[in-house]
Amino acid sequence: MPTTSEARRTVIIGGGAVGLSLAYHLARRGAEDVLLLERNQLTSGTSWHAAGIVGPLRATPNMTRLAMYAGELFPRLEAETGLSTGYRVTGGYWLAQVPERMDELHRIAALGRHFGLSPDMITPDALGAALPCLSTDHLHGVMAVAEDASVNPVDLCMAYARAARTNGVTIRENTGVRRLLTEGGRVRGVVLHDGTEIRAGQVALCCGAWSKRLAETAGLALPLQPVEHMYVVTEPRPEFEGFPVLRDLDSGVYIKGDTGKLVIGGFEPDAKCWNPDGPEGNRPFLELAEDWDQFTPFMEAALKLVPALEHTGIQHFMNGPESFTADTRPLIGAAPGVNGLYVAAGMNSVGVMSSAGVGRLLADWIEDGHPPMDAWEVDVARADPLAAAPAHMADRMTEAVADLFTLHWPYKQPKAGRDLRRSPLHDRWQSQGAVFGLTAGWERGLYYAETDEDRALPYAIGDQPWWPLAAREAARMDRGTVLLDLTPFTKLRVEGAGALDQLNRLCPAQLDVAEGRAVYTQFLNPRGGIEVEATVIRRAPDRFDITTAAATRWRDLAFLRRALDGISVTDMTEDFCVIGVMGAGSRDTLRALAPEWPDMPFGHARTVTVAGVETLATRLSFAGELGWELRVPNDDAPPLFEALIATGARPMGHYALDGCRIEKGFVHWGHDVGPEVTPLEAGLGFNIDWSKDFTGKPALEAQRGRLTRRLVLCQVEGGPLVLHDEPVWEDGRIVGLTTSGARGPRTGLTLAFAMVEMTDTPLPDRRFEIEIAGKRYAARPLDRPPHDPEGKRMRA
């Protein structure tokens, strides 16, 4: 019979770098009654054998913010505790063997300079002069990062532990957790291996490779997989003294100096999965068997770069487990389906370096009830439960580990772990020539091929080979009809007494409209930031159908369930297919299949029988053309699709749709807007009903007429490939970053959304430059979208 030994406010599971950092940061926030549990000894899981590289520069703004904090915290920890962390700034170099890699490095360097780092592009000869022991003939270019550093993982953890204890945290070693306690959709504590219960209002899973099993005991599926991860330590040589950090990206190899020795590791293709729940799983300080077959390609790459290794002995071969995720991004934050449960796991071999930023991020999240920054990139709520299946994760590990260093081509698609979710019309789209890509776990047609050459388009860093195909597809809307696969979008039903009042308090738009009206709106947080972007259809007095982005399905579901009291929220995403019928010919197409097709104004929904199939037809268009979205039960979708195709309608892919939405100035949650962006900053104030009360209204009222930044649509000259997070320059200084970009398939224009600082100069008179891959391109802000700016086609 379990016994409750105590009650705690917060329990942290895991005594590695991440768990200890969280404990330290909670204590600094003044959190009381924090207990950290470690099943063996501190650091004995994976932290102890980490390579200890500290790289502040990452590929995105938020990951860079998280990583840079280590350079501030690690020296401060030494001063606070009197313990050395082994932190030292060594400088580092990112190496490119192919010219395409330089595009990526230039983009990362521009981002780093924006955040105050000092990346510098140098020649291979300059690198060779700085490090005479290197052979650089095979290199194309180099990025030097002066702030790259190294730390001793065990020493760092001991400093975290001392500082946490000093500030009141209780740490217990040799105390394993068997399972989590949950009740009524909320975590209630933990059960130890000996059966003892510890009650807690909040529990944080920070136990790396062992997090997945514990999460499952609370009904949370984590797409997490430990693999064997290897490095070697050489014997010392005089020329290795003071050696910097090297990342030989195109070989998948990293090298760092360690007191005159070199640590050489790599990110493996076909990584070997390891079972943390097997017979070795509970051994502290576990070392797995040497595997030279797996490691030899990295050793050969290192030898090519550092010829002196041919005459240098190997002092130690380290093979230990490391935890990776399906998309090679961490899983951090509040569990979407279990209140009070938090996660910080899946660090993808950079847990020690990331521990500073991750610990602070999660501590603030726990204490404040929301993250201190837009954390969507790492949010555990993005995780598709199906992705956590062992077979899927094993498949993903054939490329997910190597993805850390492989060339990140624009629009690159994964090869492993596909077909996780398919529309019931998948075979029909395929028969029309769909070239599928993975979008939010769903297989979705990116574009539609007409020839074998179309099906095998190469990746590119400049003009995209699929641009002409997207333009071909979008052009059909000028006179004809296209069909879009909109099935992956999240579909939620909210119903119950008081549903209208509660929903109306969450969003700035007025939802007290006639039944059958569709309202575009956002659900806001108290700071006025956009938590959810949605279309809401009022189906009955207290019944609403809500459509949101595909990627935010579990986040949005959790948000509404937490925000609505006593109201039913049902996920209907996989119960229905949705076909977009768009273009100037769409009304004629539908009338041909539905003789009693109603005269339906824009923003309205009706139940209509089309080709003998009862559908919910909603007059909306993310493409910015005349069009309807037809929602039907899955079993009825095939005959409806065949009937639409028989009229001459043709499919249009996701790539074309994304370009069309930017041509119309339509924003995208997770890129252009998010929890740190208000509707006023995003130019979405047109549907705010200021006469009612709603969450975030005081924050928006404080912003009215006093915006300090704004989302702007720009036309970019010179035809570069705009992606996101490119610096925007004005008068010699950076005034913002792009949020998304595209080549308009109907206008042929290169367009970008950018969040920029406001100045006294009227927006139409401002002139920007956008820095893209080492070059600057003139960009002109637009006061209205370039395609059908008055919306005549969409509302025809």
PDB file of C-alpha atoms in Angstrom, residues 312-521:
ATOM      1  CA  THR A 312      48.575  10.206 -32.350  1.00  0.00           C
ATOM      2  CA  GLY A 313      47.239   7.507 -30.083  1.00  0.00           C
ATOM      3  CA  ILE A 314      43.676   7.171 -28.815  1.00  0.00           C
ATOM      4  CA  GLN A 315      43.470   7.491 -25.063  1.00  0.00           C
ATOM      5  CA  HIS A 316      39.775   6.723 -24.638  1.00  0.00           C
ATOM      6  CA  PHE A 317      36.783   5.652 -26.740  1.00  0.00           C
ATOM      7  CA  MET A 318      33.563   6.985 -25.232  1.00  0.00           C
ATOM      8  CA  ASN A 319      30.250   5.468 -26.258  1.00  0.00           C
ATOM      9  CA  GLY A 320      27.276   6.579 -24.212  1.00  0.00           C
ATOM     10  CA  PRO A 321      23.553   7.130 -24.701  1.00  0.00           C
ATOM     11  CA  GLU A 322      22.228  10.464 -25.934  1.00  0.00           C
ATOM     12  CA  SER A 323      18.592  11.379 -26.356  1.00  0.00           C
ATOM     13  CA  PHE A 324      17.288  12.670 -29.694  1.00  0.00           C
ATOM     14  CA  THR A 325      13.874  13.808 -30.895  1.00  0.00           C
ATOM     15  CA  ALA A 326      11.971  13.172 -34.118  1.00  0.00           C
ATOM     16  CA  ASP A 327      12.671  16.676 -35.476  1.00  0.00           C
ATOM     17  CA  THR A 328      16.039  17.255 -33.758  1.00  0.00           C
ATOM     18  CA  ARG A 329      14.640  20.024 -31.578  1.00  0.00           C
ATOM     19  CA  PRO A 330      14.222  19.862 -27.784  1.00  0.00           C
ATOM     20  CA  LEU A 331      10.948  19.127 -26.032  1.00  0.00           C
ATOM     21  CA  ILE A 332      10.371  21.840 -23.444  1.00  0.00           C
ATOM     22  CA  GLY A 333       7.395  23.295 -21.639  1.00  0.00           C
ATOM     23  CA  ALA A 334       3.966  22.496 -20.246  1.00  0.00           C
ATOM     24  CA  ALA A 335       2.533  19.106 -21.192  1.00  0.00           C
ATOM     25  CA  PRO A 336      -0.501  19.871 -23.348  1.00  0.00           C
ATOM     26  CA  GLY A 337      -2.807  17.299 -21.774  1.00  0.00           C
ATOM     27  CA  VAL A 338      -1.674  17.187 -18.147  1.00  0.00           C
ATOM     28  CA  ASN A 339      -1.858  20.339 -16.053  1.00  0.00           C
ATOM     29  CA  GLY A 340       1.110  20.894 -13.760  1.00  0.00           C
ATOM     30  CA  LEU A 341       3.427  18.587 -15.720  1.00  0.00           C
ATOM     31  CA  TYR A 342       6.479  20.135 -17.380  1.00  0.00           C
ATOM     32  CA  VAL A 343       9.145  18.651 -19.623  1.00  0.00           C
ATOM     33  CA  ALA A 344      12.722  19.500 -20.559  1.00  0.00           C
ATOM     34  CA  ALA A 345      14.099  16.554 -22.515  1.00  0.00           C
ATOM     35  CA  GLY A 346      15.453  15.547 -25.910  1.00  0.00           C
ATOM     36  CA  MET A 347      18.426  17.887 -25.972  1.00  0.00           C
ATOM     37  CA  ASN A 348      19.932  16.249 -29.077  1.00  0.00           C
ATOM     38  CA  SER A 349      23.478  16.094 -27.701  1.00  0.00           C
ATOM     39  CA  VAL A 350      23.644  19.752 -26.647  1.00  0.00           C
ATOM     40  CA  GLY A 351      22.080  19.408 -23.205  1.00  0.00           C
ATOM     41  CA  VAL A 352      25.036  20.680 -21.189  1.00  0.00           C
ATOM     42  CA  MET A 353      25.437  23.743 -23.387  1.00  0.00           C
ATOM     43  CA  SER A 354      21.668  24.314 -23.485  1.00  0.00           C
ATOM     44  CA  SER A 355      21.139  23.716 -19.774  1.00  0.00           C
ATOM     45  CA  ALA A 356      21.557  27.369 -18.846  1.00  0.00           C
ATOM     46  CA  GLY A 357      18.922  28.719 -21.224  1.00  0.00           C
ATOM     47  CA  VAL A 358      16.573  25.759 -20.896  1.00  0.00           C
ATOM     48  CA  GLY A 359      16.665  25.865 -17.095  1.00  0.00           C
ATOM     49  CA  ARG A 360      15.864  29.575 -17.018  1.00  0.00           C
ATOM     50  CA  LEU A 361      13.156  29.246 -19.683  1.00  0.00           C
ATOM     51  CA  LEU A 362      11.352  26.444 -17.876  1.00  0.00           C
ATOM     52  CA  ALA A 363      11.710  28.052 -14.446  1.00  0.00           C
ATOM     53  CA  ASP A 364      10.064  31.216 -15.731  1.00  0.00           C
ATOM     54  CA  TRP A 365       7.374  29.147 -17.452  1.00  0.00           C
ATOM     55  CA  ILE A 366       6.577  27.293 -14.231  1.00  0.00           C
ATOM     56  CA  GLU A 367       6.579  30.380 -12.027  1.00  0.00           C
ATOM     57  CA  ASP A 368       4.736  32.755 -14.360  1.00  0.00           C
ATOM     58  CA  GLY A 369       2.404  30.300 -16.053  1.00  0.00           C
ATOM     59  CA  HIS A 370       3.755  31.186 -19.499  1.00  0.00           C
ATOM     60  CA  PRO A 371       7.174  31.209 -21.180  1.00  0.00           C
ATOM     61  CA  PRO A 372       9.231  34.423 -21.114  1.00  0.00           C
ATOM     62  CA  MET A 373       9.658  34.306 -24.897  1.00  0.00           C
ATOM     63  CA  ASP A 374       8.032  32.718 -27.924  1.00  0.00           C
ATOM     64  CA  ALA A 375       8.957  29.097 -27.240  1.00  0.00           C
ATOM     65  CA  TRP A 376       6.953  27.448 -30.026  1.00  0.00           C
ATOM     66  CA  GLU A 377      10.120  26.190 -31.715  1.00  0.00           C
ATOM     67  CA  VAL A 378      10.868  23.920 -28.736  1.00  0.00           C
ATOM     68  CA  ASP A 379       7.393  23.595 -27.211  1.00  0.00           C
ATOM     69  CA  VAL A 380       6.544  20.032 -26.216  1.00  0.00           C
ATOM     70  CA  ALA A 381       2.982  20.795 -27.332  1.00  0.00           C
ATOM     71  CA  ARG A 382       4.104  20.573 -30.961  1.00  0.00           C
ATOM     72  CA  ALA A 383       4.785  16.824 -30.586  1.00  0.00           C
ATOM     73  CA  ASP A 384       2.489  14.500 -32.508  1.00  0.00           C
ATOM     74  CA  PRO A 385       1.685  11.523 -30.250  1.00  0.00           C
ATOM     75  CA  LEU A 386       1.971   9.176 -33.241  1.00  0.00           C
ATOM     76  CA  ALA A 387       5.585  10.255 -33.677  1.00  0.00           C
ATOM     77  CA  ALA A 388       6.450   8.710 -30.307  1.00  0.00           C
ATOM     78  CA  ALA A 389       5.804   5.160 -31.554  1.00  0.00           C
ATOM     79  CA  PRO A 390       9.012   3.092 -31.204  1.00  0.00           C
ATOM     80  CA  ALA A 391       8.999   2.004 -34.852  1.00  0.00           C
ATOM     81  CA  HIS A 392       8.640   5.577 -36.063  1.00  0.00           C
ATOM     82  CA  MET A 393      11.388   6.850 -33.782  1.00  0.00           C
ATOM     83  CA  ALA A 394      13.736   4.042 -34.824  1.00  0.00           C
ATOM     84  CA  ASP A 395      13.081   4.970 -38.453  1.00  0.00           C
ATOM     85  CA  ARG A 396      13.748   8.670 -37.768  1.00  0.00           C
ATOM     86  CA  MET A 397      17.081   7.885 -36.103  1.00  0.00           C
ATOM     87  CA  THR A 398      18.459   6.772 -39.452  1.00  0.00           C
ATOM     88  CA  GLU A 399      18.743  10.477 -40.305  1.00  0.00           C
ATOM     89  CA  ALA A 400      17.655  12.626 -37.325  1.00  0.00           C
ATOM     90  CA  VAL A 401      21.039  12.500 -35.567  1.00  0.00           C
ATOM     91  CA  ALA A 402      22.975  13.320 -38.725  1.00  0.00           C
ATOM     92  CA  ASP A 403      20.525  16.168 -39.406  1.00  0.00           C
ATOM     93  CA  LEU A 404      22.321  18.277 -36.793  1.00  0.00           C
ATOM     94  CA  PHE A 405      25.184  18.837 -39.246  1.00  0.00           C
ATOM     95  CA  THR A 406      23.835  17.885 -42.667  1.00  0.00           C
ATOM     96  CA  LEU A 407      23.220  20.718 -45.106  1.00  0.00           C
ATOM     97  CA  HIS A 408      19.934  22.389 -44.217  1.00  0.00           C
ATOM     98  CA  TRP A 409      18.650  22.955 -47.715  1.00  0.00           C
ATOM     99  CA  PRO A 410      15.737  25.378 -47.970  1.00  0.00           C
ATOM    100  CA  TYR A 411      12.495  23.392 -48.047  1.00  0.00           C
ATOM    101  CA  LYS A 412      14.342  20.151 -47.312  1.00  0.00           C
ATOM    102  CA  GLN A 413      12.049  17.198 -46.660  1.00  0.00           C
ATOM    103  CA  PRO A 414      12.833  14.242 -44.391  1.00  0.00           C
ATOM    104  CA  LYS A 415      13.119  10.836 -46.006  1.00  0.00           C
ATOM    105  CA  ALA A 416      12.810   8.652 -42.916  1.00  0.00           C
ATOM    106  CA  GLY A 417       9.686   8.379 -40.789  1.00  0.00           C
ATOM    107  CA  ARG A 418       7.177   9.350 -43.461  1.00  0.00           C
ATOM    108  CA  ASP A 419       3.485   8.491 -43.864  1.00  0.00           C
ATOM    109  CA  LEU A 420       2.717   9.190 -40.240  1.00  0.00           C
ATOM    110  CA  ARG A 421      -0.626  10.783 -41.119  1.00  0.00           C
ATOM    111  CA  ARG A 422      -2.412  10.538 -44.452  1.00  0.00           C
ATOM    112  CA  SER A 423      -5.593  12.142 -45.666  1.00  0.00           C
ATOM    113  CA  PRO A 424      -8.283   9.644 -46.664  1.00  0.00           C
ATOM    114  CA  LEU A 425      -7.845  11.207 -50.116  1.00  0.00           C
ATOM    115  CA  HIS A 426      -4.106  10.531 -50.189  1.00  0.00           C
ATOM    116  CA  ASP A 427      -4.328   8.098 -53.116  1.00  0.00           C
ATOM    117  CA  ARG A 428      -6.531  10.517 -55.067  1.00  0.00           C
ATOM    118  CA  TRP A 429      -4.066  13.378 -54.627  1.00  0.00           C
ATOM    119  CA  GLN A 430      -1.268  11.000 -55.587  1.00  0.00           C
ATOM    120  CA  SER A 431      -3.080  10.011 -58.774  1.00  0.00           C
ATOM    121  CA  GLN A 432      -3.119  13.702 -59.716  1.00  0.00           C
ATOM    122  CA  GLY A 433       0.682  13.867 -59.509  1.00  0.00           C
ATOM    123  CA  ALA A 434       1.220  14.995 -55.911  1.00  0.00           C
ATOM    124  CA  VAL A 435       4.809  15.291 -54.763  1.00  0.00           C
ATOM    125  CA  PHE A 436       4.268  14.921 -51.046  1.00  0.00           C
ATOM    126  CA  GLY A 437       6.002  16.709 -48.232  1.00  0.00           C
ATOM    127  CA  LEU A 438       5.682  16.506 -44.488  1.00  0.00           C
ATOM    128  CA  THR A 439       3.669  19.350 -42.986  1.00  0.00           C
ATOM    129  CA  ALA A 440       2.840  19.023 -39.286  1.00  0.00           C
ATOM    130  CA  GLY A 441       3.074  15.236 -39.493  1.00  0.00           C
ATOM    131  CA  TRP A 442       0.720  14.978 -42.485  1.00  0.00           C
ATOM    132  CA  GLU A 443       1.617  13.931 -45.999  1.00  0.00           C
ATOM    133  CA  ARG A 444       0.483  16.804 -48.156  1.00  0.00           C
ATOM    134  CA  GLY A 445       1.023  17.653 -51.817  1.00  0.00           C
ATOM    135  CA  LEU A 446       3.700  20.328 -52.055  1.00  0.00           C
ATOM    136  CA  TYR A 447       3.208  20.603 -55.802  1.00  0.00           C
ATOM    137  CA  TYR A 448       1.808  18.477 -58.612  1.00  0.00           C
ATOM    138  CA  ALA A 449       4.069  16.900 -61.197  1.00  0.00           C
ATOM    139  CA  GLU A 450       3.219  16.461 -64.851  1.00  0.00           C
ATOM    140  CA  THR A 451       6.514  14.844 -65.916  1.00  0.00           C
ATOM    141  CA  ASP A 452       9.190  12.605 -64.431  1.00  0.00           C
ATOM    142  CA  GLU A 453      11.469  15.649 -64.270  1.00  0.00           C
ATOM    143  CA  ASP A 454       8.901  17.439 -62.117  1.00  0.00           C
ATOM    144  CA  ARG A 455       8.974  14.572 -59.624  1.00  0.00           C
ATOM    145  CA  ALA A 456      12.746  14.675 -59.148  1.00  0.00           C
ATOM    146  CA  LEU A 457      13.473  18.365 -58.653  1.00  0.00           C
ATOM    147  CA  PRO A 458      16.760  19.050 -56.848  1.00  0.00           C
ATOM    148  CA  TYR A 459      17.225  21.211 -53.772  1.00  0.00           C
ATOM    149  CA  ALA A 460      18.637  24.699 -54.328  1.00  0.00           C
ATOM    150  CA  ILE A 461      19.846  27.671 -52.288  1.00  0.00           C
ATOM    151  CA  GLY A 462      18.589  30.272 -54.765  1.00  0.00           C
ATOM    152  CA  ASP A 463      15.766  30.099 -57.293  1.00  0.00           C
ATOM    153  CA  GLN A 464      13.606  27.122 -56.364  1.00  0.00           C
ATOM    154  CA  PRO A 465      13.033  24.621 -59.204  1.00  0.00           C
ATOM    155  CA  TRP A 466       9.392  24.267 -58.149  1.00  0.00           C
ATOM    156  CA  TRP A 467       8.618  27.978 -58.523  1.00  0.00           C
ATOM    157  CA  PRO A 468       7.418  27.585 -62.154  1.00  0.00           C
ATOM    158  CA  LEU A 469       5.223  24.669 -61.105  1.00  0.00           C
ATOM    159  CA  ALA A 470       3.638  26.692 -58.313  1.00  0.00           C
ATOM    160  CA  ALA A 471       3.018  29.536 -60.757  1.00  0.00           C
ATOM    161  CA  ARG A 472       1.431  27.092 -63.204  1.00  0.00           C
ATOM    162  CA  GLU A 473      -0.910  25.792 -60.532  1.00  0.00           C
ATOM    163  CA  ALA A 474      -1.889  29.241 -59.217  1.00  0.00           C
ATOM    164  CA  ALA A 475      -2.508  30.573 -62.729  1.00  0.00           C
ATOM    165  CA  ARG A 476      -5.436  28.196 -63.095  1.00  0.00           C
ATOM    166  CA  MET A 477      -7.354  30.226 -60.515  1.00  0.00           C
ATOM    167  CA  ASP A 478      -7.469  33.233 -62.847  1.00  0.00           C
ATOM    168  CA  ARG A 479     -10.258  31.654 -64.888  1.00  0.00           C
ATOM    169  CA  GLY A 480     -10.686  28.123 -63.644  1.00  0.00           C
ATOM    170  CA  THR A 481     -10.832  26.082 -60.441  1.00  0.00           C
ATOM    171  CA  VAL A 482      -8.209  24.435 -58.283  1.00  0.00           C
ATOM    172  CA  LEU A 483      -8.560  21.950 -55.442  1.00  0.00           C
ATOM    173  CA  LEU A 484      -6.589  22.203 -52.213  1.00  0.00           C
ATOM    174  CA  ASP A 485      -5.952  19.578 -49.556  1.00  0.00           C
ATOM    175  CA  LEU A 486      -6.986  21.372 -46.362  1.00  0.00           C
ATOM    176  CA  THR A 487      -7.633  18.236 -44.316  1.00  0.00           C
ATOM    177  CA  PRO A 488      -4.610  18.648 -41.971  1.00  0.00           C
ATOM    178  CA  PHE A 489      -5.969  21.865 -40.459  1.00  0.00           C
ATOM    179  CA  THR A 490      -7.073  21.435 -36.844  1.00  0.00           C
ATOM    180  CA  LYS A 491     -10.842  21.101 -36.393  1.00  0.00           C
ATOM    181  CA  LEU A 492     -12.293  21.613 -32.922  1.00  0.00           C
ATOM    182  CA  ARG A 493     -15.882  21.745 -31.713  1.00  0.00           C
ATOM    183  CA  VAL A 494     -16.705  23.890 -28.665  1.00  0.00           C
ATOM    184  CA  GLU A 495     -20.169  23.521 -27.158  1.00  0.00           C
ATOM    185  CA  GLY A 496     -22.085  23.875 -23.934  1.00  0.00           C
ATOM    186  CA  ALA A 497     -24.053  26.408 -21.961  1.00  0.00           C
ATOM    187  CA  GLY A 498     -22.057  29.614 -21.821  1.00  0.00           C
ATOM    188  CA  ALA A 499     -19.751  28.725 -24.728  1.00  0.00           C
ATOM    189  CA  LEU A 500     -20.452  32.031 -26.490  1.00  0.00           C
ATOM    190  CA  ASP A 501     -19.676  34.167 -23.458  1.00  0.00           C
ATOM    191  CA  GLN A 502     -16.468  32.318 -22.614  1.00  0.00           C
ATOM    192  CA  LEU A 503     -15.151  32.286 -26.191  1.00  0.00           C
ATOM    193  CA  ASN A 504     -16.055  35.948 -26.602  1.00  0.00           C
ATOM    194  CA  ARG A 505     -13.918  36.781 -23.574  1.00  0.00           C
ATOM    195  CA  LEU A 506     -10.898  35.065 -25.146  1.00  0.00           C
ATOM    196  CA  CYS A 507     -10.867  36.854 -28.485  1.00  0.00           C
ATOM    197  CA  PRO A 508     -11.099  40.459 -29.700  1.00  0.00           C
ATOM    198  CA  ALA A 509     -13.574  39.749 -32.517  1.00  0.00           C
ATOM    199  CA  GLN A 510     -17.302  39.637 -31.903  1.00  0.00           C
ATOM    200  CA  LEU A 511     -18.575  36.042 -31.967  1.00  0.00           C
ATOM    201  CA  ASP A 512     -22.187  36.902 -31.146  1.00  0.00           C
ATOM    202  CA  VAL A 513     -23.166  36.668 -34.801  1.00  0.00           C
ATOM    203  CA  ALA A 514     -25.884  34.879 -36.718  1.00  0.00           C
ATOM    204  CA  GLU A 515     -25.678  31.109 -36.974  1.00  0.00           C
ATOM    205  CA  GLY A 516     -23.710  30.162 -40.064  1.00  0.00           C
ATOM    206  CA  ARG A 517     -21.330  33.099 -39.852  1.00  0.00           C
ATOM    207  CA  ALA A 518     -17.577  32.451 -40.015  1.00  0.00           C
ATOM    208  CA  VAL A 519     -15.377  34.872 -38.049  1.00  0.00           C
ATOM    209  CA  TYR A 520     -11.617  35.196 -38.397  1.00  0.00           C
ATOM    210  CA  THR A 521     -10.080  36.046 -35.028  1.00  0.00           C
TER     211      THR A 521
END
